[in-house]
PDB file of C-alpha atoms and ligand atoms in Angstrom:
ATOM      1  CA  UNK M   1       0.000   0.000   0.000  1.00 49.00           C
ATOM      2  CA  UNK M   2       1.235   3.456  -0.869  1.00 53.00           C
ATOM      3  CA  UNK M   3       1.370   6.077   1.842  1.00 60.00           C
ATOM      4  CA  UNK M   4      -1.091   8.657   0.474  1.00 70.00           C
ATOM      5  CA  UNK M   5       0.660  11.543   2.225  1.00 87.00           C
ATOM      6  CA  UNK M   6       4.020  10.643   0.734  1.00 94.00           C
ATOM      7  CA  UNK M   7       5.241  12.228  -2.497  1.00 98.00           C
ATOM      8  CA  UNK M   8       5.811  10.409  -5.787  1.00 98.00           C
ATOM      9  CA  UNK M   9       8.900   9.560  -7.788  1.00 98.00           C
ATOM     10  CA  UNK M  10       8.295  10.538 -11.423  1.00 98.00           C
ATOM     11  CA  UNK M  11      10.505   8.661 -13.893  1.00 98.00           C
ATOM     12  CA  UNK M  12      10.689  11.174 -16.724  1.00 98.00           C
ATOM     13  CA  UNK M  13      11.852  10.415 -20.280  1.00 98.00           C
ATOM     14  CA  UNK M  14      13.767  13.273 -21.937  1.00 98.00           C
ATOM     15  CA  UNK M  15      14.787  13.847 -25.604  1.00 98.00           C
ATOM     16  CA  UNK M  16      17.430  11.715 -27.339  1.00 98.00           C
ATOM     17  CA  UNK M  17      18.375  14.593 -29.642  1.00 97.00           C
ATOM     18  CA  UNK M  18      15.445  16.723 -30.723  1.00 97.00           C
ATOM     19  CA  UNK M  19      14.345  18.872 -27.780  1.00 96.00           C
ATOM     20  CA  UNK M  20      10.839  19.188 -29.237  1.00 96.00           C
ATOM     21  CA  UNK M  21      10.328  15.532 -28.274  1.00 97.00           C
ATOM     22  CA  UNK M  22       9.953  16.456 -24.606  1.00 97.00           C
ATOM     23  CA  UNK M  23       6.265  15.993 -23.817  1.00 97.00           C
ATOM     24  CA  UNK M  24       4.190  18.792 -22.260  1.00 97.00           C
ATOM     25  CA  UNK M  25       3.503  16.446 -19.338  1.00 98.00           C
ATOM     26  CA  UNK M  26       7.231  15.862 -18.812  1.00 98.00           C
ATOM     27  CA  UNK M  27       7.850  19.625 -18.843  1.00 97.00           C
ATOM     28  CA  UNK M  28       5.051  20.188 -16.326  1.00 98.00           C
ATOM     29  CA  UNK M  29       6.341  17.495 -13.973  1.00 98.00           C
ATOM     30  CA  UNK M  30       9.915  18.802 -14.201  1.00 98.00           C
ATOM     31  CA  UNK M  31       8.655  22.280 -13.367  1.00 97.00           C
ATOM     32  CA  UNK M  32       6.629  21.153 -10.348  1.00 97.00           C
ATOM     33  CA  UNK M  33       8.737  18.630  -8.412  1.00 98.00           C
ATOM     34  CA  UNK M  34      10.709  19.625  -5.314  1.00 98.00           C
ATOM     35  CA  UNK M  35      13.943  18.174  -6.689  1.00 98.00           C
ATOM     36  CA  UNK M  36      15.242  16.527  -9.864  1.00 98.00           C
ATOM     37  CA  UNK M  37      17.621  13.582  -9.507  1.00 98.00           C
ATOM     38  CA  UNK M  38      19.735  13.646 -12.666  1.00 98.00           C
ATOM     39  CA  UNK M  39      22.466  11.403 -14.060  1.00 97.00           C
ATOM     40  CA  UNK M  40      24.477  14.553 -14.848  1.00 97.00           C
ATOM     41  CA  UNK M  41      23.163  17.770 -13.317  1.00 97.00           C
ATOM     42  CA  UNK M  42      25.064  19.996 -15.761  1.00 97.00           C
ATOM     43  CA  UNK M  43      23.660  18.141 -18.772  1.00 96.00           C
ATOM     44  CA  UNK M  44      20.061  18.161 -17.477  1.00 97.00           C
ATOM     45  CA  UNK M  45      20.530  21.750 -16.275  1.00 97.00           C
ATOM     46  CA  UNK M  46      20.876  22.777 -19.921  1.00 96.00           C
ATOM     47  CA  UNK M  47      17.553  21.068 -20.741  1.00 96.00           C
ATOM     48  CA  UNK M  48      15.853  22.885 -17.853  1.00 97.00           C
ATOM     49  CA  UNK M  49      17.254  26.221 -18.985  1.00 96.00           C
ATOM     50  CA  UNK M  50      15.962  25.500 -22.499  1.00 94.00           C
ATOM     51  CA  UNK M  51      12.515  24.959 -20.932  1.00 94.00           C
ATOM     52  CA  UNK M  52      12.834  28.123 -18.867  1.00 96.00           C
ATOM     53  CA  UNK M  53      12.699  26.091 -15.647  1.00 95.00           C
ATOM     54  CA  UNK M  54      14.848  26.229 -12.564  1.00 95.00           C
ATOM     55  CA  UNK M  55      14.519  23.435 -10.007  1.00 97.00           C
ATOM     56  CA  UNK M  56      16.902  22.125  -7.351  1.00 97.00           C
ATOM     57  CA  UNK M  57      18.920  19.191  -8.695  1.00 98.00           C
ATOM     58  CA  UNK M  58      21.070  16.442  -7.279  1.00 98.00           C
ATOM     59  CA  UNK M  59      23.186  13.874  -9.065  1.00 98.00           C
ATOM     60  CA  UNK M  60      22.166  10.233  -9.242  1.00 97.00           C
ATOM     61  CA  UNK M  61      24.526   7.967 -11.165  1.00 96.00           C
ATOM     62  CA  UNK M  62      25.733   4.380 -10.954  1.00 93.00           C
ATOM     63  CA  UNK M  63      28.372   5.235  -8.332  1.00 95.00           C
ATOM     64  CA  UNK M  64      26.116   7.003  -5.805  1.00 96.00           C
ATOM     65  CA  UNK M  65      22.683   5.577  -6.594  1.00 96.00           C
ATOM     66  CA  UNK M  66      22.498   3.093  -3.689  1.00 96.00           C
ATOM     67  CA  UNK M  67      23.785   5.703  -1.246  1.00 96.00           C
ATOM     68  CA  UNK M  68      21.086   8.187  -2.316  1.00 97.00           C
ATOM     69  CA  UNK M  69      18.099   5.909  -1.659  1.00 98.00           C
ATOM     70  CA  UNK M  70      17.505   6.721   2.032  1.00 98.00           C
ATOM     71  CA  UNK M  71      17.757  10.490   1.602  1.00 98.00           C
ATOM     72  CA  UNK M  72      15.428  10.501  -1.400  1.00 98.00           C
ATOM     73  CA  UNK M  73      12.996   8.227   0.406  1.00 98.00           C
ATOM     74  CA  UNK M  74      12.980  10.582   3.396  1.00 98.00           C
ATOM     75  CA  UNK M  75      12.006  13.434   1.078  1.00 98.00           C
ATOM     76  CA  UNK M  76       9.157  11.358  -0.392  1.00 98.00           C
ATOM     77  CA  UNK M  77       7.949  10.471   3.122  1.00 97.00           C
ATOM     78  CA  UNK M  78       8.005  14.180   3.949  1.00 97.00           C
ATOM     79  CA  UNK M  79       5.572  14.694   1.048  1.00 98.00           C
ATOM     80  CA  UNK M  80       7.926  16.002  -1.620  1.00 98.00           C
ATOM     81  CA  UNK M  81       7.667  14.891  -5.255  1.00 98.00           C
ATOM     82  CA  UNK M  82      10.881  13.923  -7.034  1.00 98.00           C
ATOM     83  CA  UNK M  83      11.707  13.537 -10.748  1.00 98.00           C
ATOM     84  CA  UNK M  84      14.317  11.109 -12.021  1.00 98.00           C
ATOM     85  CA  UNK M  85      15.949  11.880 -15.387  1.00 98.00           C
ATOM     86  CA  UNK M  86      18.959  10.525 -17.255  1.00 98.00           C
ATOM     87  CA  UNK M  87      21.106  12.315 -19.833  1.00 97.00           C
ATOM     88  CA  UNK M  88      18.855  11.240 -22.701  1.00 98.00           C
ATOM     89  CA  UNK M  89      15.849   9.013 -23.227  1.00 98.00           C
ATOM     90  CA  UNK M  90      14.140   6.854 -20.659  1.00 98.00           C
ATOM     91  CA  UNK M  91      15.831   6.390 -17.254  1.00 98.00           C
ATOM     92  CA  UNK M  92      16.740   2.771 -16.338  1.00 98.00           C
ATOM     93  CA  UNK M  93      17.072   1.769 -20.020  1.00 98.00           C
ATOM     94  CA  UNK M  94      20.880   1.305 -20.105  1.00 98.00           C
ATOM     95  CA  UNK M  95      20.871   4.231 -17.668  1.00 98.00           C
ATOM     96  CA  UNK M  96      20.842   4.698 -13.864  1.00 98.00           C
ATOM     97  CA  UNK M  97      17.722   4.374 -11.739  1.00 98.00           C
ATOM     98  CA  UNK M  98      17.063   0.648 -11.344  1.00 98.00           C
ATOM     99  CA  UNK M  99      18.346   0.423  -7.756  1.00 98.00           C
ATOM    100  CA  UNK M 100      16.402   3.513  -6.704  1.00 98.00           C
ATOM    101  CA  UNK M 101      13.141   2.338  -8.284  1.00 98.00           C
ATOM    102  CA  UNK M 102      13.513  -1.199  -6.907  1.00 98.00           C
ATOM    103  CA  UNK M 103      14.184   0.045  -3.371  1.00 98.00           C
ATOM    104  CA  UNK M 104      11.448   2.678  -3.342  1.00 98.00           C
ATOM    105  CA  UNK M 105       8.903   0.255  -4.766  1.00 98.00           C
ATOM    106  CA  UNK M 106       9.866  -2.270  -2.070  1.00 98.00           C
ATOM    107  CA  UNK M 107       9.113   0.447   0.496  1.00 97.00           C
ATOM    108  CA  UNK M 108       5.659   1.027  -0.995  1.00 97.00           C
ATOM    109  CA  UNK M 109       6.349   4.427  -2.554  1.00 97.00           C
ATOM    110  CA  UNK M 110       4.424   5.640  -5.589  1.00 98.00           C
ATOM    111  CA  UNK M 111       6.523   5.449  -8.778  1.00 98.00           C
ATOM    112  CA  UNK M 112       5.009   7.179 -11.816  1.00 98.00           C
ATOM    113  CA  UNK M 113       6.401   6.717 -15.335  1.00 98.00           C
ATOM    114  CA  UNK M 114       6.259   9.764 -17.602  1.00 98.00           C
ATOM    115  CA  UNK M 115       6.927   8.035 -20.934  1.00 98.00           C
ATOM    116  CA  UNK M 116       8.677   9.542 -23.921  1.00 98.00           C
ATOM    117  CA  UNK M 117      11.763   9.103 -26.096  1.00 98.00           C
ATOM    118  CA  UNK M 118      13.684   5.851 -25.982  1.00 98.00           C
ATOM    119  CA  UNK M 119      16.311   5.090 -28.635  1.00 98.00           C
ATOM    120  CA  UNK M 120      15.538   1.385 -28.941  1.00 98.00           C
ATOM    121  CA  UNK M 121      11.807   1.929 -29.450  1.00 98.00           C
ATOM    122  CA  UNK M 122      12.368   4.778 -31.934  1.00 98.00           C
ATOM    123  CA  UNK M 123      14.861   2.627 -33.868  1.00 98.00           C
ATOM    124  CA  UNK M 124      12.592  -0.428 -33.989  1.00 98.00           C
ATOM    125  CA  UNK M 125       9.593   1.667 -35.027  1.00 98.00           C
ATOM    126  CA  UNK M 126      11.313   2.677 -38.274  1.00 98.00           C
ATOM    127  CA  UNK M 127      13.644  -0.251 -39.081  1.00 98.00           C
ATOM    128  CA  UNK M 128      11.279  -2.615 -40.859  1.00 97.00           C
ATOM    129  CA  UNK M 129      12.414  -5.645 -38.897  1.00 97.00           C
ATOM    130  CA  UNK M 130       9.881  -7.777 -37.008  1.00 97.00           C
ATOM    131  CA  UNK M 131       8.849  -6.029 -33.787  1.00 97.00           C
ATOM    132  CA  UNK M 132       6.323  -8.523 -32.433  1.00 97.00           C
ATOM    133  CA  UNK M 133       9.148 -10.078 -30.446  1.00 97.00           C
ATOM    134  CA  UNK M 134      12.550  -8.500 -29.867  1.00 98.00           C
ATOM    135  CA  UNK M 135      15.420  -9.021 -27.486  1.00 98.00           C
ATOM    136  CA  UNK M 136      17.072  -5.871 -26.163  1.00 98.00           C
ATOM    137  CA  UNK M 137      20.615  -6.558 -25.018  1.00 98.00           C
ATOM    138  CA  UNK M 138      21.847  -3.079 -24.075  1.00 98.00           C
ATOM    139  CA  UNK M 139      25.571  -2.637 -24.747  1.00 98.00           C
ATOM    140  CA  UNK M 140      27.624  -5.642 -25.832  1.00 98.00           C
ATOM    141  CA  UNK M 141      30.798  -6.355 -23.820  1.00 97.00           C
ATOM    142  CA  UNK M 142      33.700  -4.047 -24.692  1.00 96.00           C
ATOM    143  CA  UNK M 143      36.260  -6.844 -25.122  1.00 96.00           C
ATOM    144  CA  UNK M 144      36.240  -8.784 -28.395  1.00 96.00           C
ATOM    145  CA  UNK M 145      36.220 -12.300 -26.915  1.00 97.00           C
ATOM    146  CA  UNK M 146      33.376 -11.578 -24.516  1.00 98.00           C
ATOM    147  CA  UNK M 147      31.459  -9.763 -27.261  1.00 97.00           C
ATOM    148  CA  UNK M 148      31.719 -12.674 -29.681  1.00 97.00           C
ATOM    149  CA  UNK M 149      30.764 -15.066 -26.882  1.00 97.00           C
ATOM    150  CA  UNK M 150      27.608 -13.059 -26.173  1.00 97.00           C
ATOM    151  CA  UNK M 151      26.701 -12.979 -29.879  1.00 97.00           C
ATOM    152  CA  UNK M 152      27.274 -16.716 -30.249  1.00 96.00           C
ATOM    153  CA  UNK M 153      24.979 -17.310 -27.287  1.00 97.00           C
ATOM    154  CA  UNK M 154      22.284 -15.295 -29.133  1.00 97.00           C
ATOM    155  CA  UNK M 155      22.769 -16.953 -32.527  1.00 95.00           C
ATOM    156  CA  UNK M 156      19.744 -19.250 -32.309  1.00 93.00           C
ATOM    157  CA  UNK M 157      17.317 -16.626 -30.936  1.00 95.00           C
ATOM    158  CA  UNK M 158      14.473 -15.982 -33.343  1.00 94.00           C
ATOM    159  CA  UNK M 159      13.584 -12.535 -31.978  1.00 96.00           C
ATOM    160  CA  UNK M 160      14.964  -9.362 -33.567  1.00 97.00           C
ATOM    161  CA  UNK M 161      18.128  -8.538 -31.615  1.00 98.00           C
ATOM    162  CA  UNK M 162      18.649  -4.939 -30.461  1.00 98.00           C
ATOM    163  CA  UNK M 163      21.881  -3.432 -29.110  1.00 98.00           C
ATOM    164  CA  UNK M 164      23.158  -0.012 -28.149  1.00 98.00           C
ATOM    165  CA  UNK M 165      26.594   0.865 -29.499  1.00 98.00           C
ATOM    166  CA  UNK M 166      29.086   3.705 -29.381  1.00 96.00           C
ATOM    167  CA  UNK M 167      31.032   5.107 -32.356  1.00 96.00           C
ATOM    168  CA  UNK M 168      34.282   3.728 -30.851  1.00 96.00           C
ATOM    169  CA  UNK M 169      33.162   0.150 -31.198  1.00 97.00           C
ATOM    170  CA  UNK M 170      30.655   0.138 -34.055  1.00 98.00           C
ATOM    171  CA  UNK M 171      33.138  -1.282 -36.599  1.00 97.00           C
ATOM    172  CA  UNK M 172      34.388  -4.011 -34.240  1.00 98.00           C
ATOM    173  CA  UNK M 173      30.818  -4.951 -33.412  1.00 98.00           C
ATOM    174  CA  UNK M 174      29.844  -5.184 -37.094  1.00 98.00           C
ATOM    175  CA  UNK M 175      32.907  -7.352 -37.777  1.00 97.00           C
ATOM    176  CA  UNK M 176      31.936  -9.654 -34.897  1.00 97.00           C
ATOM    177  CA  UNK M 177      28.325  -9.771 -36.106  1.00 97.00           C
ATOM    178  CA  UNK M 178      29.582 -10.943 -39.504  1.00 96.00           C
ATOM    179  CA  UNK M 179      31.697 -13.745 -38.028  1.00 95.00           C
ATOM    180  CA  UNK M 180      29.174 -14.942 -35.437  1.00 95.00           C
ATOM    181  CA  UNK M 181      25.772 -14.441 -37.107  1.00 94.00           C
ATOM    182  CA  UNK M 182      26.649 -14.604 -40.809  1.00 89.00           C
ATOM    183  CA  UNK M 183      24.916 -12.662 -43.567  1.00 90.00           C
ATOM    184  CA  UNK M 184      21.725 -11.732 -41.746  1.00 94.00           C
ATOM    185  CA  UNK M 185      20.051  -8.407 -42.254  1.00 96.00           C
ATOM    186  CA  UNK M 186      21.328  -5.655 -39.950  1.00 97.00           C
ATOM    187  CA  UNK M 187      19.712  -2.225 -39.607  1.00 98.00           C
ATOM    188  CA  UNK M 188      21.768   0.578 -38.054  1.00 98.00           C
ATOM    189  CA  UNK M 189      19.837   3.555 -36.693  1.00 98.00           C
ATOM    190  CA  UNK M 190      22.262   6.451 -36.260  1.00 98.00           C
ATOM    191  CA  UNK M 191      21.767   9.846 -34.631  1.00 98.00           C
ATOM    192  CA  UNK M 192      18.024   9.389 -34.169  1.00 98.00           C
ATOM    193  CA  UNK M 193      15.985  12.613 -34.100  1.00 98.00           C
ATOM    194  CA  UNK M 194      19.146  14.645 -34.863  1.00 98.00           C
ATOM    195  CA  UNK M 195      20.309  16.482 -37.984  1.00 97.00           C
ATOM    196  CA  UNK M 196      22.241  13.490 -39.381  1.00 96.00           C
ATOM    197  CA  UNK M 197      19.723  10.781 -38.616  1.00 98.00           C
ATOM    198  CA  UNK M 198      20.478   7.814 -40.908  1.00 97.00           C
ATOM    199  CA  UNK M 199      19.218   4.263 -41.327  1.00 98.00           C
ATOM    200  CA  UNK M 200      21.635   1.812 -42.976  1.00 97.00           C
ATOM    201  CA  UNK M 201      20.391  -1.586 -44.051  1.00 96.00           C
ATOM    202  CA  UNK M 202      22.387  -4.615 -45.233  1.00 97.00           C
ATOM    203  CA  UNK M 203      24.576  -7.455 -44.016  1.00 96.00           C
ATOM    204  CA  UNK M 204      27.184  -6.552 -41.390  1.00 96.00           C
ATOM    205  CA  UNK M 205      29.895  -6.919 -44.041  1.00 96.00           C
ATOM    206  CA  UNK M 206      28.042  -4.573 -46.417  1.00 96.00           C
ATOM    207  CA  UNK M 207      27.608  -1.994 -43.652  1.00 97.00           C
ATOM    208  CA  UNK M 208      31.312  -2.140 -42.819  1.00 97.00           C
ATOM    209  CA  UNK M 209      32.078  -1.473 -46.487  1.00 96.00           C
ATOM    210  CA  UNK M 210      29.716   1.546 -46.387  1.00 96.00           C
ATOM    211  CA  UNK M 211      31.680   2.916 -43.422  1.00 96.00           C
ATOM    212  CA  UNK M 212      34.953   2.422 -45.299  1.00 96.00           C
ATOM    213  CA  UNK M 213      33.577   4.472 -48.201  1.00 96.00           C
ATOM    214  CA  UNK M 214      32.058   7.134 -45.940  1.00 96.00           C
ATOM    215  CA  UNK M 215      33.658   7.352 -42.471  1.00 96.00           C
ATOM    216  CA  UNK M 216      30.917   9.786 -41.350  1.00 95.00           C
ATOM    217  CA  UNK M 217      28.632   6.752 -41.231  1.00 96.00           C
ATOM    218  CA  UNK M 218      30.640   5.505 -38.236  1.00 96.00           C
ATOM    219  CA  UNK M 219      30.091   8.716 -36.215  1.00 96.00           C
ATOM    220  CA  UNK M 220      27.428   9.402 -33.618  1.00 97.00           C
ATOM    221  CA  UNK M 221      25.148   7.192 -31.554  1.00 98.00           C
ATOM    222  CA  UNK M 222      23.835   3.870 -32.811  1.00 98.00           C
ATOM    223  CA  UNK M 223      21.085   1.374 -32.260  1.00 98.00           C
ATOM    224  CA  UNK M 224      22.070  -1.907 -33.937  1.00 98.00           C
ATOM    225  CA  UNK M 225      19.218  -4.225 -34.901  1.00 98.00           C
ATOM    226  CA  UNK M 226      19.796  -7.716 -36.256  1.00 98.00           C
ATOM    227  CA  UNK M 227      17.268 -10.065 -37.845  1.00 97.00           C
ATOM    228  CA  UNK M 228      16.457 -13.008 -35.619  1.00 96.00           C
ATOM    229  CA  UNK M 229      17.539 -16.512 -36.527  1.00 93.00           C
ATOM    230  CA  UNK M 230      15.686 -18.618 -39.025  1.00 80.00           C
ATOM    231  CA  UNK M 231      13.097 -17.826 -41.670  1.00 67.00           C
ATOM    232  CA  UNK M 232      10.903 -15.453 -39.633  1.00 55.00           C
ATOM    233  CA  UNK M 233      13.726 -13.145 -38.621  1.00 51.00           C
ATOM    234  CA  UNK M 234      14.314 -11.665 -42.016  1.00 49.00           C
ATOM    235  CA  UNK M 235      10.635 -11.340 -42.867  1.00 43.00           C
ATOM    236  CA  UNK M 236      10.252 -10.285 -46.493  1.00 42.00           C
ATOM    237  CA  UNK M 237      13.512  -8.506 -47.164  1.00 41.00           C
ATOM    238  CA  UNK M 238      15.863 -11.437 -47.561  1.00 52.00           C
ATOM    239  CA  UNK M 239      13.284 -14.133 -48.148  1.00 57.00           C
ATOM    240  CA  UNK M 240      13.911 -14.055 -51.875  1.00 56.00           C
ATOM    241  CA  UNK M 241      17.693 -14.314 -51.402  1.00 64.00           C
ATOM    242  CA  UNK M 242      17.313 -17.081 -48.825  1.00 70.00           C
ATOM    243  CA  UNK M 243      14.931 -19.025 -51.043  1.00 71.00           C
ATOM    244  CA  UNK M 244      17.354 -18.684 -53.967  1.00 76.00           C
ATOM    245  CA  UNK M 245      20.158 -20.120 -51.847  1.00 79.00           C
ATOM    246  CA  UNK M 246      17.997 -22.960 -50.555  1.00 82.00           C
ATOM    247  CA  UNK M 247      16.784 -23.840 -54.045  1.00 83.00           C
ATOM    248  CA  UNK M 248      20.384 -23.807 -55.314  1.00 86.00           C
ATOM    249  CA  UNK M 249      21.461 -26.175 -52.540  1.00 87.00           C
ATOM    250  CA  UNK M 250      18.661 -28.581 -53.390  1.00 87.00           C
ATOM    251  CA  UNK M 251      19.453 -28.289 -57.116  1.00 86.00           C
ATOM    252  CA  UNK M 252      23.070 -29.209 -56.356  1.00 88.00           C
ATOM    253  CA  UNK M 253      21.749 -32.456 -54.937  1.00 89.00           C
ATOM    254  CA  UNK M 254      22.062 -31.760 -51.217  1.00 90.00           C
ATOM    255  CA  UNK M 255      19.539 -33.503 -49.030  1.00 89.00           C
ATOM    256  CA  UNK M 256      17.148 -31.386 -46.968  1.00 88.00           C
ATOM    257  CA  UNK M 257      19.087 -32.150 -43.791  1.00 89.00           C
ATOM    258  CA  UNK M 258      22.466 -31.170 -45.246  1.00 89.00           C
ATOM    259  CA  UNK M 259      21.013 -28.062 -46.902  1.00 86.00           C
ATOM    260  CA  UNK M 260      19.458 -27.029 -43.571  1.00 84.00           C
ATOM    261  CA  UNK M 261      22.873 -27.328 -41.925  1.00 86.00           C
ATOM    262  CA  UNK M 262      24.471 -25.136 -44.636  1.00 86.00           C
ATOM    263  CA  UNK M 263      21.656 -22.566 -44.414  1.00 81.00           C
ATOM    264  CA  UNK M 264      21.956 -22.371 -40.626  1.00 78.00           C
ATOM    265  CA  UNK M 265      25.691 -21.811 -40.960  1.00 78.00           C
ATOM    266  CA  UNK M 266      25.467 -19.182 -43.700  1.00 77.00           C
ATOM    267  CA  UNK M 267      22.244 -17.370 -42.783  1.00 71.00           C
ATOM    268  CA  UNK M 268      22.238 -18.016 -39.053  1.00 67.00           C
ATOM    269  CA  UNK M 269      19.522 -19.598 -36.989  1.00 66.00           C
ATOM    270  CA  UNK M 270      18.400 -23.049 -36.053  1.00 69.00           C
ATOM    271  CA  UNK M 271      18.744 -25.998 -38.469  1.00 77.00           C
ATOM    272  CA  UNK M 272      15.225 -27.064 -37.524  1.00 74.00           C
ATOM    273  CA  UNK M 273      13.755 -23.796 -38.768  1.00 71.00           C
ATOM    274  CA  UNK M 274      15.531 -24.103 -42.131  1.00 78.00           C
ATOM    275  CA  UNK M 275      14.561 -27.765 -42.423  1.00 82.00           C
ATOM    276  CA  UNK M 276      10.870 -26.862 -42.522  1.00 79.00           C
ATOM    277  CA  UNK M 277      11.403 -24.164 -45.125  1.00 78.00           C
ATOM    278  CA  UNK M 278      13.504 -26.487 -47.327  1.00 81.00           C
ATOM    279  CA  UNK M 279      10.933 -29.246 -47.073  1.00 82.00           C
ATOM    280  CA  UNK M 280       8.248 -26.775 -48.216  1.00 75.00           C
ATOM    281  CA  UNK M 281      10.434 -25.631 -51.136  1.00 79.00           C
ATOM    282  CA  UNK M 282      11.132 -29.220 -52.126  1.00 81.00           C
ATOM    283  CA  UNK M 283       7.433 -29.997 -52.046  1.00 79.00           C
ATOM    284  CA  UNK M 284       6.892 -27.016 -54.337  1.00 72.00           C
ATOM    285  CA  UNK M 285       5.156 -24.665 -51.860  1.00 57.00           C
TER     286      UNK M 285
HETATM  287  N1  SAM T 301      18.170   5.706 -21.790  1.00 87.72           N
HETATM  288  C1  SAM T 301      18.475   5.875 -23.182  1.00 87.72           C
HETATM  289  C2  SAM T 301      17.256   5.484 -24.023  1.00 87.72           C
HETATM  290  O1  SAM T 301      16.137   5.508 -23.515  1.00 87.72           O
HETATM  291  O2  SAM T 301      17.407   5.178 -25.196  1.00 87.72           O
HETATM  292  C3  SAM T 301      19.725   5.119 -23.578  1.00 87.72           C
HETATM  293  C4  SAM T 301      20.937   5.543 -22.825  1.00 87.72           C
HETATM  294  S1  SAM T 301      22.393   4.693 -23.272  1.00 87.72           S
HETATM  295  C5  SAM T 301      23.526   5.226 -22.053  1.00 87.72           C
HETATM  296  C6  SAM T 301      22.997   5.585 -24.647  1.00 87.72           C
HETATM  297  C7  SAM T 301      22.933   4.767 -25.937  1.00 87.72           C
HETATM  298  O3  SAM T 301      21.620   4.817 -26.465  1.00 87.72           O
HETATM  299  C8  SAM T 301      23.840   5.275 -27.039  1.00 87.72           C
HETATM  300  O4  SAM T 301      25.155   4.775 -26.935  1.00 87.72           O
HETATM  301  C9  SAM T 301      23.141   4.746 -28.269  1.00 87.72           C
HETATM  302  O5  SAM T 301      23.449   3.371 -28.451  1.00 87.72           O
HETATM  303  C10 SAM T 301      21.672   4.875 -27.865  1.00 87.72           C
HETATM  304  N2  SAM T 301      21.158   6.188 -28.272  1.00 87.72           N
HETATM  305  C11 SAM T 301      20.848   7.221 -27.480  1.00 87.72           C
HETATM  306  N3  SAM T 301      20.425   8.266 -28.226  1.00 87.72           N
HETATM  307  C12 SAM T 301      20.497   7.869 -29.515  1.00 87.72           C
HETATM  308  C13 SAM T 301      20.213   8.493 -30.752  1.00 87.72           C
HETATM  309  N4  SAM T 301      19.791   9.764 -30.817  1.00 87.72           N
HETATM  310  N5  SAM T 301      20.401   7.782 -31.893  1.00 87.72           N
HETATM  311  C14 SAM T 301      20.818   6.511 -31.849  1.00 87.72           C
HETATM  312  N6  SAM T 301      21.118   5.877 -30.705  1.00 87.72           N
HETATM  313  C15 SAM T 301      20.954   6.547 -29.559  1.00 87.72           C
END
């Protein structure tokens, strides 16, 4: 049960580039709370100034989050409302706030989401990859071995895979995607809602080649989306190419089982999924 006299923690999404994406509700909440807990007070201070607002702020980042819980809770119990913001997008999504929200919820406080921009949702909404099921993985490990290990562990997942990536590692990540997941379709959403917003679409190897030709394509912030394993992952886009490969394998005299093994290796995904598709092709469907 919530204590009705206590204040609320508002978890407020802020723009990921275009300041016009801040909702009127978010602006109102930010203007009314007693204090704003921000990942970086200087960064969020600029947003508040842009809105013509001035509220007390305190920092809340991964290194002090646990230590801040009691003091923030005491303010809620005293009836104050608090807003939580991160540098960009939705707090807790690859950003601080999880420990605070978990602890305050365990203490029965009222936690109110104020939804808005989120890079992964914006990227998925415009990528043209299946969105009925997706697997958000945040940032991949920084070290090559660990990164490839994580990708290998995801190789059989049929959901669209979604990652956040920085410009420092985007080329390494694409190279590792090519070696671990093969020639699947990758969509890169870069600089969403900003002046140089770009969507690149192709295999990881093709996207690397695009970055060689035009190094600007490797600058900025990225959401990396990868087709899930097996026939459903690529939906329509590579169906024709996949069917051409499968038909060629059958025409070369490979059995359905062997062809499924080759398809899984080249296109990624589970042999079982390719087996069904090959059987249908063989039967002329
Ligand atoms: N909480 C944020 C959200 O809701 O999206 C994500 C914060 S995370 C620390 C930052 C990462 O999100 C970036 O490295 C990038 O992968 C992604 N990102 C944030 N803004 C972006 C943008 N405008 N375009 C593309 N990716 C973005």
